[in-house]
Amino acid sequence: MQHELEQWKEQFSHLWNVANDYLRDVPPNQLYAAAAIAIFTTLLLLFLRVLKRTKSNTIVLTGLSGSGKTVLFYQLRDGSTHQGTVTSMEPNEGTFILHGETAKKGKIKPVHIVDVPGHSRLRPKLDEFLPQAAGIVFVVDALDFLPNCRAASEYLYDLLTKGSVVRKKIPLLILCNKTDKVTAHTKEFIRRQIEKEIDKLRSSRSAVSEADVTNEFTLGVPGEPFSFTQCSNKVTTADASGLTGEISQLQEFIREYVKQ
Ligand SMILES: Nc1nc2c(ncn2[C@@H]2O[C@H](COP(=O)(O)OP(=O)(O)O)[C@@H](O)[C@H]2O)c(=O)[nH]1
Ligand SMILES: [Mg+2]
């Protein structure tokens, strides 16, 4: 045992000497360069790790009041509507594993969902949550759509021209809710109507004097009819019924942008 240890020691000191001799022959510049590269790589790896960990899991649920955001929120969380038991005072924000995924095995990443009321220009919560959003769900009432088309389009226009949304290219889902009713409009129809309305808004808003323009970015291609395909953000449409729990397309959208 003692003998073996001695042998190891000898070997080690021999190697140590060889390494020292070698390093002495290497020009110091090369040594510094090697050290710099080693440090840089370590930092880069650390940075990538941090970046991966802080990837957002926030989904912002918004849209006009009455479109069904709160019902959808509870469907996502509990798989039920909580009809009649929920007061509007309750904050609709939570981090949870989607109800539809609780039975799944393995590691499931919880999703942070915020239900941001869309009424009036007072949407301070929106500005707080948008910069960290992994995705935006814009809920539209497909049943009572036409009377609300203008207001919904204005709201969507404001969203899609916000600096925090455009710069980060946050994907947006136009969720046509209440499709459990036969009189609900189709998502294709809703998309087309909103595109037309935004097209009108575009010309009226660009006519406003520079000082009044609060939108940081403009939408679409000048001189061409507006289409969502022109947006730098990816805009998609889907159907849902918060009331009957038909929310699979919504869950797919969330899982596409909040990775496990
Ligand atoms: N038929 C039908 N009604 C719905 C649906 N989702 C919500 N509602 C009704 O629409 C109203 C507004 O819903 P709520 O979630 O409070 O909307 P919010 O203002 O966007 O939060 C409520 O009376 C709901 O019962 C749906 O999928 N189908
Ligand atoms: Mg609500």
Short mmCIF file of N, CA and C in Angstrom, two decimals, residues 60-76 92 113-119 137-140 155 177-178 250:
data_model
loop_
_atom_site.label_atom_id
_atom_site.label_comp_id
_atom_site.label_asym_id
_atom_site.label_seq_id
_atom_site.Cartn_x
_atom_site.Cartn_y
_atom_site.Cartn_z
N VAL A 60 -50.46 35.39 -21.65
CA VAL A 60 -51.40 36.46 -21.35
C VAL A 60 -52.72 36.19 -22.06
N LEU A 61 -53.78 36.14 -21.27
CA LEU A 61 -55.12 35.90 -21.77
C LEU A 61 -55.83 37.24 -21.76
N THR A 62 -56.16 37.75 -22.95
CA THR A 62 -56.82 39.05 -22.94
C THR A 62 -57.89 39.14 -24.02
N GLY A 63 -58.55 40.27 -24.10
CA GLY A 63 -59.66 40.43 -25.04
C GLY A 63 -60.73 41.27 -24.37
N LEU A 64 -61.77 41.60 -25.15
CA LEU A 64 -62.82 42.46 -24.60
C LEU A 64 -63.51 41.78 -23.43
N SER A 65 -64.09 42.60 -22.58
CA SER A 65 -64.81 42.08 -21.44
C SER A 65 -66.07 41.33 -21.95
N GLY A 66 -66.31 40.17 -21.38
CA GLY A 66 -67.45 39.37 -21.81
C GLY A 66 -67.11 38.32 -22.85
N SER A 67 -65.86 38.30 -23.31
CA SER A 67 -65.49 37.34 -24.34
C SER A 67 -65.29 35.93 -23.78
N GLY A 68 -65.09 35.84 -22.48
CA GLY A 68 -64.99 34.53 -21.85
C GLY A 68 -63.62 34.18 -21.28
N LYS A 69 -62.82 35.18 -21.02
CA LYS A 69 -61.45 34.93 -20.50
C LYS A 69 -61.46 34.22 -19.16
N THR A 70 -62.32 34.70 -18.27
CA THR A 70 -62.32 34.14 -16.92
C THR A 70 -62.75 32.67 -16.94
N VAL A 71 -63.76 32.38 -17.73
CA VAL A 71 -64.21 30.99 -17.84
C VAL A 71 -63.08 30.12 -18.42
N LEU A 72 -62.38 30.63 -19.42
CA LEU A 72 -61.27 29.87 -20.02
C LEU A 72 -60.15 29.64 -19.00
N PHE A 73 -59.89 30.67 -18.20
CA PHE A 73 -58.85 30.57 -17.18
C PHE A 73 -59.14 29.40 -16.24
N TYR A 74 -60.39 29.32 -15.78
CA TYR A 74 -60.74 28.23 -14.85
C TYR A 74 -60.76 26.88 -15.55
N GLN A 75 -61.13 26.88 -16.83
CA GLN A 75 -61.08 25.61 -17.57
C GLN A 75 -59.64 25.11 -17.65
N LEU A 76 -58.71 26.02 -17.92
CA LEU A 76 -57.31 25.63 -18.03
C LEU A 76 -56.78 25.13 -16.69
N ASN A 92 -57.21 36.94 -11.37
CA ASN A 92 -57.11 35.77 -12.23
C ASN A 92 -55.71 35.63 -12.75
N ILE A 113 -50.41 31.78 -16.06
CA ILE A 113 -51.47 32.37 -16.89
C ILE A 113 -52.05 33.60 -16.22
N VAL A 114 -52.14 34.68 -16.98
CA VAL A 114 -52.72 35.91 -16.45
C VAL A 114 -53.92 36.28 -17.32
N ASP A 115 -55.03 36.54 -16.66
CA ASP A 115 -56.26 36.95 -17.33
C ASP A 115 -56.33 38.46 -17.16
N VAL A 116 -56.05 39.19 -18.24
CA VAL A 116 -56.00 40.65 -18.15
C VAL A 116 -57.27 41.27 -18.76
N PRO A 117 -58.10 41.90 -17.93
CA PRO A 117 -59.33 42.51 -18.44
C PRO A 117 -59.03 43.53 -19.52
N GLY A 118 -59.88 43.57 -20.53
CA GLY A 118 -59.58 44.42 -21.67
C GLY A 118 -60.36 45.70 -21.76
N HIS A 119 -61.19 46.00 -20.75
CA HIS A 119 -62.01 47.19 -20.88
C HIS A 119 -61.22 48.49 -20.70
N VAL A 137 -52.96 35.26 -25.89
CA VAL A 137 -54.22 34.70 -26.39
C VAL A 137 -55.24 35.83 -26.39
N PHE A 138 -55.71 36.18 -27.58
CA PHE A 138 -56.70 37.24 -27.70
C PHE A 138 -58.06 36.58 -27.88
N VAL A 139 -58.88 36.66 -26.83
CA VAL A 139 -60.17 35.97 -26.85
C VAL A 139 -61.23 36.85 -27.51
N VAL A 140 -61.96 36.24 -28.46
CA VAL A 140 -63.01 36.95 -29.17
C VAL A 140 -64.32 36.20 -28.95
N TYR A 155 -58.45 47.05 -30.20
CA TYR A 155 -57.65 46.50 -29.12
C TYR A 155 -56.50 45.66 -29.69
N ASN A 177 -64.10 32.19 -29.21
CA ASN A 177 -64.74 31.48 -28.10
C ASN A 177 -66.26 31.40 -28.28
N LYS A 178 -66.86 30.51 -27.52
CA LYS A 178 -68.32 30.29 -27.49
C LYS A 178 -68.79 29.55 -28.74
N LEU A 250 -56.42 25.65 -27.67
CA LEU A 250 -55.78 26.62 -26.78
C LEU A 250 -54.61 25.95 -26.04
#
